[in-house]
Amino acid sequence: MVNKDMNILEAAQKYPVISMIFKRHGLGCIGCMVAAGETLGEGITAHGLDADALIEEMNALIKEASAK
């Protein structure tokens, strides 16, 4: 599962399914060079979005994908 303190790229490599959440919210973080040094919380908040809500959404998707 992911949390706000995880590096964006590391989280995306470990859980590729979360890229769907980034796309859904119009975030290009996965392809951004800054993502290598930024946490999920920092990246999401920098775009004016609720990091806690998106992290929750990501974890729900990870859980759903792992149940298949």
Short mmCIF file of C-alpha atoms in Angstrom, two decimals:
data_model
loop_
_atom_site.label_atom_id
_atom_site.label_comp_id
_atom_site.label_asym_id
_atom_site.label_seq_id
_atom_site.Cartn_x
_atom_site.Cartn_y
_atom_site.Cartn_z
CA MET A 1 0.00 0.00 0.00
CA VAL A 2 1.07 3.59 -0.56
CA ASN A 3 1.31 6.59 1.76
CA LYS A 4 2.05 10.31 1.40
CA ASP A 5 5.72 9.87 2.27
CA MET A 6 6.49 7.44 -0.57
CA ASN A 7 8.49 8.64 -3.55
CA ILE A 8 6.21 9.02 -6.59
CA LEU A 9 8.32 6.95 -8.97
CA GLU A 10 8.99 4.21 -6.43
CA ALA A 11 5.28 3.95 -5.66
CA ALA A 12 4.41 3.80 -9.36
CA GLN A 13 7.04 1.13 -10.00
CA LYS A 14 5.80 -0.99 -7.10
CA TYR A 15 2.10 -0.43 -7.91
CA PRO A 16 1.76 0.44 -11.62
CA VAL A 17 -2.03 0.45 -11.30
CA ILE A 18 -1.90 3.80 -9.45
CA SER A 19 -1.04 5.53 -12.72
CA MET A 20 -4.78 5.30 -13.44
CA ILE A 21 -5.46 7.60 -10.49
CA PHE A 22 -2.91 10.13 -11.73
CA LYS A 23 -4.50 10.13 -15.18
CA ARG A 24 -8.02 10.36 -13.76
CA HIS A 25 -7.08 13.55 -11.91
CA GLY A 26 -5.04 15.06 -14.74
CA LEU A 27 -1.69 14.62 -13.02
CA GLY A 28 1.37 14.04 -15.17
CA CYS A 29 3.54 13.18 -12.18
CA ILE A 30 4.52 9.74 -13.45
CA GLY A 31 6.33 11.18 -16.47
CA CYS A 32 7.66 14.27 -14.72
CA MET A 33 11.37 14.51 -13.92
CA VAL A 34 10.56 16.13 -10.55
CA ALA A 35 8.75 12.92 -9.51
CA ALA A 36 12.08 11.21 -8.86
CA GLY A 37 12.64 13.46 -5.85
CA GLU A 38 9.10 14.14 -4.72
CA THR A 39 6.74 12.26 -2.45
CA LEU A 40 3.16 11.39 -3.33
CA GLY A 41 1.95 13.91 -0.76
CA GLU A 42 4.14 16.70 -2.15
CA GLY A 43 3.23 16.01 -5.78
CA ILE A 44 -0.50 15.76 -5.21
CA THR A 45 -0.65 18.79 -2.93
CA ALA A 46 1.42 20.86 -5.39
CA HIS A 47 -1.45 20.44 -7.85
CA GLY A 48 -4.00 21.69 -5.31
CA LEU A 49 -5.57 18.29 -4.70
CA ASP A 50 -6.36 16.45 -1.47
CA ALA A 51 -3.46 14.05 -0.94
CA ASP A 52 -5.29 12.00 1.68
CA ALA A 53 -8.26 11.42 -0.64
CA LEU A 54 -6.07 10.40 -3.58
CA ILE A 55 -3.91 8.12 -1.43
CA GLU A 56 -7.10 6.45 -0.19
CA GLU A 57 -8.27 6.07 -3.80
CA MET A 58 -4.91 4.58 -4.80
CA ASN A 59 -4.93 2.08 -1.94
CA ALA A 60 -8.48 0.99 -2.79
CA LEU A 61 -7.40 0.38 -6.38
CA ILE A 62 -4.28 -1.51 -5.28
CA LYS A 63 -6.40 -3.69 -2.99
CA GLU A 64 -8.92 -4.32 -5.77
CA ALA A 65 -6.19 -5.20 -8.29
CA SER A 66 -4.46 -7.57 -5.87
CA ALA A 67 -7.72 -9.42 -5.19
CA LYS A 68 -7.97 -10.45 -8.86
#
